[in-house]
mmCIF file of C-alpha atoms in Angstrom:
data_model
loop_
_atom_site.group_PDB
_atom_site.id
_atom_site.type_symbol
_atom_site.label_atom_id
_atom_site.label_comp_id
_atom_site.label_asym_id
_atom_site.label_seq_id
_atom_site.Cartn_x
_atom_site.Cartn_y
_atom_site.Cartn_z
ATOM 1 C CA MET A 1390 -10.723 -50.636 98.053
ATOM 2 C CA SER A 1391 -7.995 -49.906 99.647
ATOM 3 C CA LEU A 1392 -5.545 -51.335 98.081
ATOM 4 C CA TYR A 1393 -6.617 -50.355 94.216
ATOM 5 C CA LYS A 1394 -6.710 -46.942 95.353
ATOM 6 C CA ARG A 1395 -2.630 -47.480 96.230
ATOM 7 C CA ARG A 1396 -2.247 -48.707 93.066
ATOM 8 C CA LEU A 1397 -3.250 -46.308 91.008
ATOM 9 C CA GLY A 1398 -1.160 -43.509 93.131
ATOM 10 C CA ALA A 1399 1.555 -44.984 92.573
ATOM 11 C CA GLY A 1400 0.701 -45.614 88.895
ATOM 12 C CA ALA A 1401 0.511 -42.249 88.524
ATOM 13 C CA ALA A 1402 3.714 -41.113 89.743
ATOM 14 C CA VAL A 1403 5.977 -43.218 87.772
ATOM 15 C CA SER A 1404 3.701 -41.686 84.240
ATOM 16 C CA LEU A 1405 4.366 -38.146 85.574
ATOM 17 C CA ALA A 1406 7.576 -39.124 86.245
ATOM 18 C CA ALA A 1407 8.037 -40.490 82.261
ATOM 19 C CA LEU A 1408 6.730 -37.060 81.082
ATOM 20 C CA LEU A 1409 9.200 -35.126 83.023
ATOM 21 C CA VAL A 1410 11.803 -36.934 81.859
ATOM 22 C CA ALA A 1411 10.481 -36.696 77.984
ATOM 23 C CA ILE A 1412 10.300 -32.693 78.397
ATOM 24 C CA LEU A 1413 13.849 -32.896 79.537
ATOM 25 C CA VAL A 1414 15.509 -34.630 76.858
ATOM 26 C CA PHE A 1415 12.640 -32.606 74.100
ATOM 27 C CA GLY A 1416 14.591 -29.551 75.513
ATOM 28 C CA VAL A 1417 18.165 -30.656 75.357
ATOM 29 C CA THR A 1418 17.760 -31.643 71.474
ATOM 30 C CA ALA A 1419 16.417 -28.523 70.798
ATOM 31 C CA LEU A 1420 18.849 -26.747 72.239
ATOM 32 C CA ARG A 1421 21.483 -28.809 70.403
ATOM 33 C CA ALA A 1422 19.382 -28.433 67.225
ATOM 34 C CA GLU A 1423 19.918 -24.965 67.233
ATOM 35 C CA ALA A 1424 23.700 -24.958 68.780
ATOM 36 C CA ASN A 1425 24.743 -27.090 65.521
ATOM 37 C CA LEU A 1426 22.339 -24.359 63.223
ATOM 38 C CA VAL A 1427 24.289 -21.402 64.677
ATOM 39 C CA ALA A 1428 27.336 -23.563 64.242
ATOM 40 C CA ALA A 1429 26.663 -24.715 60.774
ATOM 41 C CA ALA A 1430 25.625 -20.791 59.344
ATOM 42 C CA PRO A 1431 28.402 -19.995 56.073
ATOM 43 C CA THR A 1432 30.948 -17.137 56.610
ATOM 44 C CA PRO A 1433 31.716 -14.569 54.699
ATOM 45 C CA ILE A 1434 33.167 -14.397 51.240
ATOM 46 C CA SER A 1435 35.841 -12.120 50.458
ATOM 47 C CA VAL A 1436 35.235 -10.274 46.379
ATOM 48 C CA SER A 1437 37.406 -8.844 44.030
ATOM 49 C CA VAL A 1438 36.281 -4.856 42.692
ATOM 50 C CA ILE A 1439 37.039 -2.664 41.193
ATOM 51 C CA THR A 1440 36.752 0.807 39.883
ATOM 52 C CA ALA A 1441 33.844 1.839 36.812
ATOM 53 C CA SER A 1442 35.073 4.925 34.251
ATOM 54 C CA HIS A 1443 32.880 6.572 32.226
ATOM 55 C CA ASP A 1444 33.671 5.903 28.717
ATOM 56 C CA PRO A 1445 32.275 9.142 26.531
ATOM 57 C CA GLN A 1446 32.634 7.000 23.429
ATOM 58 C CA ALA A 1447 31.032 4.524 24.386
ATOM 59 C CA SER A 1448 27.286 3.312 22.275
ATOM 60 C CA ILE A 1449 24.769 0.770 22.517
ATOM 61 C CA ALA A 1450 23.612 -0.200 18.806
ATOM 62 C CA GLU A 1451 19.463 -0.039 18.167
ATOM 63 C CA PHE A 1452 17.662 -1.934 15.814
ATOM 64 C CA PHE A 1453 14.528 -1.787 14.639
ATOM 65 C CA PRO A 1454 12.805 -4.460 11.949
ATOM 66 C CA GLY A 1455 11.625 -3.999 8.490
ATOM 67 C CA LEU A 1456 9.977 -4.828 6.247
ATOM 68 C CA ILE A 1457 10.910 -4.540 2.063
ATOM 69 C CA ALA A 1458 8.118 -4.206 -0.616
ATOM 70 C CA ALA A 1459 8.141 -3.082 -3.975
ATOM 71 C CA ARG A 1460 7.535 0.923 -4.135
ATOM 72 C CA ARG A 1461 4.543 0.799 -6.813
ATOM 73 C CA GLN A 1462 2.702 -2.209 -7.178
ATOM 74 C CA SER A 1463 -1.285 -1.957 -9.197
ATOM 75 C CA ALA A 1464 -3.728 -4.041 -10.230
ATOM 76 C CA LEU A 1465 -5.035 -3.226 -14.199
ATOM 77 C CA GLY A 1466 -7.712 -3.272 -15.428
ATOM 78 C CA PHE A 1467 -9.497 -1.417 -18.718
ATOM 79 C CA GLU A 1468 -11.287 1.436 -18.676
ATOM 80 C CA ARG A 1469 -14.354 0.306 -20.039
ATOM 81 C CA ALA A 1470 -15.792 -2.463 -20.662
ATOM 82 C CA GLY A 1471 -15.629 -5.168 -23.438
ATOM 83 C CA ARG A 1472 -14.383 -8.449 -24.775
ATOM 84 C CA ILE A 1473 -10.726 -9.020 -23.934
ATOM 85 C CA ASP A 1474 -9.043 -10.322 -27.250
ATOM 86 C CA ARG A 1475 -5.364 -10.800 -25.973
ATOM 87 C CA VAL A 1476 -3.610 -11.090 -22.767
ATOM 88 C CA LEU A 1477 0.506 -10.155 -23.830
ATOM 89 C CA VAL A 1478 1.737 -11.275 -21.206
ATOM 90 C CA ASP A 1479 1.543 -13.591 -18.533
ATOM 91 C CA VAL A 1480 3.043 -14.283 -14.155
ATOM 92 C CA GLY A 1481 6.481 -13.441 -14.139
ATOM 93 C CA ASP A 1482 7.195 -11.794 -17.197
ATOM 94 C CA ARG A 1483 8.692 -8.523 -17.399
ATOM 95 C CA VAL A 1484 8.172 -5.452 -18.362
ATOM 96 C CA VAL A 1485 9.027 -1.900 -19.445
ATOM 97 C CA ALA A 1486 6.836 1.443 -19.226
ATOM 98 C CA GLY A 1487 4.681 1.820 -21.496
ATOM 99 C CA ASP A 1488 5.138 -1.943 -23.327
ATOM 100 C CA VAL A 1489 0.572 -2.851 -24.266
ATOM 101 C CA LEU A 1490 0.283 -6.464 -21.662
ATOM 102 C CA ALA A 1491 -3.779 -6.429 -23.116
ATOM 103 C CA ARG A 1492 -6.127 -5.145 -25.793
ATOM 104 C CA LEU A 1493 -9.621 -5.471 -25.431
ATOM 105 C CA ASP A 1494 -11.958 -6.143 -29.262
ATOM 106 C CA VAL A 1495 -12.145 -3.412 -31.195
ATOM 107 C CA ARG A 1496 -14.392 -3.558 -33.923
ATOM 108 C CA ALA A 1497 -17.155 -2.405 -32.955
ATOM 109 C CA VAL A 1498 -15.088 1.364 -31.753
ATOM 110 C CA GLN A 1499 -14.008 1.478 -34.910
ATOM 111 C CA ALA A 1500 -17.236 1.008 -36.389
ATOM 112 C CA GLN A 1501 -18.467 3.821 -34.590
ATOM 113 C CA ILE A 1502 -15.305 6.137 -35.215
ATOM 114 C CA ALA A 1503 -16.046 5.923 -39.278
ATOM 115 C CA ALA A 1504 -19.467 7.061 -38.825
ATOM 116 C CA ALA A 1505 -17.961 10.066 -36.915
ATOM 117 C CA GLU A 1506 -16.019 10.917 -38.853
ATOM 118 C CA ALA A 1507 -18.330 10.897 -41.872
ATOM 119 C CA GLN A 1508 -20.620 12.699 -39.759
ATOM 120 C CA THR A 1509 -17.761 15.182 -39.818
ATOM 121 C CA ALA A 1510 -17.224 15.390 -43.044
ATOM 122 C CA GLU A 1511 -20.631 16.337 -44.431
ATOM 123 C CA ALA A 1512 -21.211 18.579 -41.102
ATOM 124 C CA ALA A 1513 -17.731 20.897 -42.635
ATOM 125 C CA ALA A 1514 -19.752 20.327 -46.232
ATOM 126 C CA GLN A 1515 -22.034 22.571 -44.721
ATOM 127 C CA THR A 1516 -20.576 24.428 -43.221
ATOM 128 C CA ALA A 1517 -19.024 25.727 -46.520
ATOM 129 C CA LEU A 1518 -21.161 25.470 -48.037
ATOM 130 C CA ALA A 1519 -23.257 28.599 -45.165
ATOM 131 C CA SER A 1520 -19.925 30.576 -44.920
ATOM 132 C CA GLU A 1521 -19.932 30.593 -49.420
ATOM 133 C CA THR A 1522 -23.405 31.706 -48.775
ATOM 134 C CA GLU A 1523 -22.962 34.384 -46.278
ATOM 135 C CA SER A 1524 -19.796 35.972 -48.228
ATOM 136 C CA ARG A 1525 -22.850 36.067 -51.296
ATOM 137 C CA GLN A 1526 -25.137 37.209 -48.817
ATOM 138 C CA ALA A 1527 -22.619 40.429 -47.520
ATOM 139 C CA GLN A 1528 -22.402 41.911 -51.174
ATOM 140 C CA LEU A 1529 -25.748 42.261 -51.431
ATOM 141 C CA LEU A 1530 -26.341 43.529 -48.587
ATOM 142 C CA GLU A 1531 -23.299 46.392 -49.498
ATOM 143 C CA ARG A 1532 -25.861 46.957 -52.437
ATOM 144 C CA GLY A 1533 -29.539 46.933 -51.197
ATOM 145 C CA HIS A 1534 -30.781 44.302 -52.023
ATOM 146 C CA ILE A 1535 -31.574 42.137 -49.307
ATOM 147 C CA SER A 1536 -32.443 43.489 -45.614
ATOM 148 C CA GLN A 1537 -30.211 42.992 -42.618
ATOM 149 C CA GLN A 1538 -32.694 40.683 -40.897
ATOM 150 C CA ARG A 1539 -32.063 38.319 -43.653
ATOM 151 C CA PHE A 1540 -28.282 38.969 -43.779
ATOM 152 C CA ASP A 1541 -28.093 38.081 -39.683
ATOM 153 C CA GLU A 1542 -30.141 34.794 -40.366
ATOM 154 C CA VAL A 1543 -27.107 33.423 -42.994
ATOM 155 C CA ARG A 1544 -24.817 34.714 -40.599
ATOM 156 C CA THR A 1545 -26.277 32.567 -37.857
ATOM 157 C CA SER A 1546 -27.093 29.641 -39.712
ATOM 158 C CA THR A 1547 -23.195 29.543 -40.635
ATOM 159 C CA ARG A 1548 -22.297 29.109 -37.082
ATOM 160 C CA ALA A 1549 -24.647 26.735 -36.528
ATOM 161 C CA ALA A 1550 -23.449 24.614 -38.996
ATOM 162 C CA LEU A 1551 -19.722 25.272 -37.441
ATOM 163 C CA ALA A 1552 -21.326 23.904 -33.848
ATOM 164 C CA ARG A 1553 -22.284 20.723 -35.639
ATOM 165 C CA GLN A 1554 -18.912 20.193 -37.067
ATOM 166 C CA ASN A 1555 -16.986 20.918 -33.847
ATOM 167 C CA ALA A 1556 -19.660 18.730 -32.302
ATOM 168 C CA ALA A 1557 -19.279 16.008 -35.295
ATOM 169 C CA ALA A 1558 -15.553 16.055 -34.868
ATOM 170 C CA ALA A 1559 -15.633 15.810 -30.851
ATOM 171 C CA ALA A 1560 -17.671 12.730 -31.256
ATOM 172 C CA ALA A 1561 -15.374 11.276 -32.896
ATOM 173 C CA ASP A 1562 -12.265 12.059 -30.580
ATOM 174 C CA ALA A 1563 -14.603 10.485 -28.093
ATOM 175 C CA LEU A 1564 -14.046 7.642 -29.621
ATOM 176 C CA ARG A 1565 -10.520 7.828 -30.435
ATOM 177 C CA VAL A 1566 -9.872 8.066 -26.935
ATOM 178 C CA GLN A 1567 -12.333 4.551 -26.163
ATOM 179 C CA LEU A 1568 -10.040 2.963 -28.973
ATOM 180 C CA ASP A 1569 -6.910 3.988 -26.971
ATOM 181 C CA LEU A 1570 -8.493 2.797 -23.140
ATOM 182 C CA SER A 1571 -8.958 -1.001 -25.622
ATOM 183 C CA LEU A 1572 -5.152 -0.861 -25.061
ATOM 184 C CA MET A 1573 -4.201 -1.621 -21.276
ATOM 185 C CA VAL A 1574 -0.294 -0.592 -21.059
ATOM 186 C CA ALA A 1575 2.088 -1.183 -18.612
ATOM 187 C CA PRO A 1576 1.932 2.463 -16.944
ATOM 188 C CA PHE A 1577 5.584 1.677 -14.557
ATOM 189 C CA ASP A 1578 8.596 -1.288 -15.223
ATOM 190 C CA GLY A 1579 7.770 -3.813 -13.751
ATOM 191 C CA VAL A 1580 7.355 -8.214 -13.204
ATOM 192 C CA VAL A 1581 3.543 -9.274 -14.029
ATOM 193 C CA THR A 1582 3.073 -11.412 -10.407
ATOM 194 C CA ALA A 1583 -1.274 -12.137 -11.484
ATOM 195 C CA ARG A 1584 -3.058 -13.059 -14.182
ATOM 196 C CA ARG A 1585 -6.943 -13.546 -13.829
ATOM 197 C CA SER A 1586 -8.897 -13.758 -17.350
ATOM 198 C CA ASP A 1587 -7.407 -15.039 -20.243
ATOM 199 C CA GLU A 1588 -9.102 -14.201 -24.228
ATOM 200 C CA GLY A 1589 -12.265 -13.906 -24.868
ATOM 201 C CA ALA A 1590 -13.938 -12.971 -21.373
ATOM 202 C CA ILE A 1591 -15.999 -9.791 -21.162
ATOM 203 C CA ALA A 1592 -14.192 -7.461 -19.131
ATOM 204 C CA SER A 1593 -16.375 -5.013 -16.655
ATOM 205 C CA PRO A 1594 -14.646 -1.091 -16.004
ATOM 206 C CA GLY A 1595 -12.226 -1.068 -13.206
ATOM 207 C CA GLN A 1596 -11.539 -5.150 -12.659
ATOM 208 C CA PRO A 1597 -8.834 -6.293 -11.944
ATOM 209 C CA LEU A 1598 -6.422 -8.702 -14.844
ATOM 210 C CA LEU A 1599 -3.274 -8.311 -14.250
ATOM 211 C CA GLU A 1600 -1.348 -7.522 -11.306
ATOM 212 C CA LEU A 1601 1.980 -5.454 -11.771
ATOM 213 C CA VAL A 1602 5.141 -5.329 -9.274
ATOM 214 C CA GLU A 1603 8.128 -2.611 -9.374
ATOM 215 C CA LEU A 1604 11.230 -4.446 -8.652
ATOM 216 C CA ASP A 1605 14.182 -1.750 -9.861
ATOM 217 C CA GLN A 1606 12.405 0.633 -7.115
ATOM 218 C CA LEU A 1607 12.470 -1.056 -3.253
ATOM 219 C CA GLU A 1608 11.127 0.983 0.272
ATOM 220 C CA ILE A 1609 11.780 -0.630 3.489
ATOM 221 C CA ASN A 1610 9.048 0.247 5.816
ATOM 222 C CA VAL A 1611 9.839 0.742 8.904
ATOM 223 C CA GLY A 1612 7.979 1.011 12.898
ATOM 224 C CA LEU A 1613 10.563 4.043 14.662
ATOM 225 C CA PRO A 1614 10.169 5.260 17.967
ATOM 226 C CA GLN A 1615 9.257 8.959 17.412
ATOM 227 C CA SER A 1616 12.020 10.506 19.372
ATOM 228 C CA VAL A 1617 13.421 8.260 16.849
ATOM 229 C CA ALA A 1618 12.071 9.063 13.669
ATOM 230 C CA GLY A 1619 12.404 13.098 14.913
ATOM 231 C CA ASP A 1620 16.036 12.541 14.849
ATOM 232 C CA PHE A 1621 15.752 11.456 9.939
ATOM 233 C CA SER A 1622 15.560 13.956 7.720
ATOM 234 C CA PRO A 1623 14.720 13.711 4.577
ATOM 235 C CA GLY A 1624 18.129 12.289 2.240
ATOM 236 C CA ASP A 1625 19.711 10.811 5.965
ATOM 237 C CA PRO A 1626 21.734 7.856 4.999
ATOM 238 C CA ALA A 1627 20.375 4.514 7.003
ATOM 239 C CA LEU A 1628 21.755 1.164 7.472
ATOM 240 C CA PHE A 1629 19.791 -2.486 6.664
ATOM 241 C CA MET A 1630 21.130 -5.274 7.128
ATOM 242 C CA VAL A 1631 19.018 -7.937 4.990
ATOM 243 C CA ASN A 1632 17.915 -11.624 7.173
ATOM 244 C CA GLY A 1633 20.052 -10.840 9.179
ATOM 245 C CA ARG A 1634 23.733 -11.357 7.465
ATOM 246 C CA GLY A 1635 25.471 -10.319 4.679
ATOM 247 C CA GLU A 1636 27.260 -6.487 3.980
ATOM 248 C CA PRO A 1637 25.123 -3.709 5.271
ATOM 249 C CA VAL A 1638 22.361 -1.935 3.326
ATOM 250 C CA THR A 1639 22.777 1.276 2.408
ATOM 251 C CA ALA A 1640 18.960 3.583 2.474
ATOM 252 C CA ARG A 1641 18.321 6.818 2.099
ATOM 253 C CA PHE A 1642 15.684 8.255 4.327
ATOM 254 C CA ARG A 1643 12.573 9.603 2.486
ATOM 255 C CA ALA A 1644 9.385 10.468 4.558
ATOM 256 C CA SER A 1645 8.035 9.643 7.707
ATOM 257 C CA SER A 1646 4.031 9.626 8.218
ATOM 258 C CA SER A 1647 4.049 11.405 11.609
ATOM 259 C CA VAL A 1648 0.858 8.245 12.976
ATOM 260 C CA VAL A 1649 1.804 7.102 16.566
ATOM 261 C CA ASP A 1650 1.102 3.335 16.818
ATOM 262 C CA ARG A 1651 -0.934 3.576 20.930
#
């Protein structure tokens, strides 16, 4: 029992000595590592120094993207309903203002105009007869052969006949307007970009039949900061690069919407 205890005490002393040696070795290694880090720090690098000066003529160019679009573009249709008789243009055709592009079947309107003109002629004949009757009645009134009441009745009949004549003439004029509305006329110079109906189709009032785009007058729509847009006045020039290449294109400032996009 006593021998075992002595051997155990000797082993503990050896272990303690080994621990002290390990601590000593670790401390020396750490000191060497720290020394290496200090020694490996880079030395400062010298740089060149220049003197800056202000150039009052210097400027920075600003570029803002924009979209080129036709100034006018219209979807053309007839103001009245009817059967399409002819479409005289197709997609890609260039037209000038006043060209007839399409027309409706006008046979029914022409018949109505003929009837209205006949009614106008009949009303005009009745008006002429009433006017002659009034003249004769006026002579009889001067001679005392008729009463003032009778003459007033004749004069009223003349005015009524004239009113009927004017109404018939106005109805005929309205039908002539319908005849004019049966023609689709180009409102400006441009090119046809769409054709949505053909002959024989029934057109509704306002139904788009053709698309017309103006080509000779183009606009550039640009979104600008409020501070930049406020510097422009109508007629001021501005330079644009089309597709980012080629010679600059000069445009004139027309107007600003003054609406700020939030």
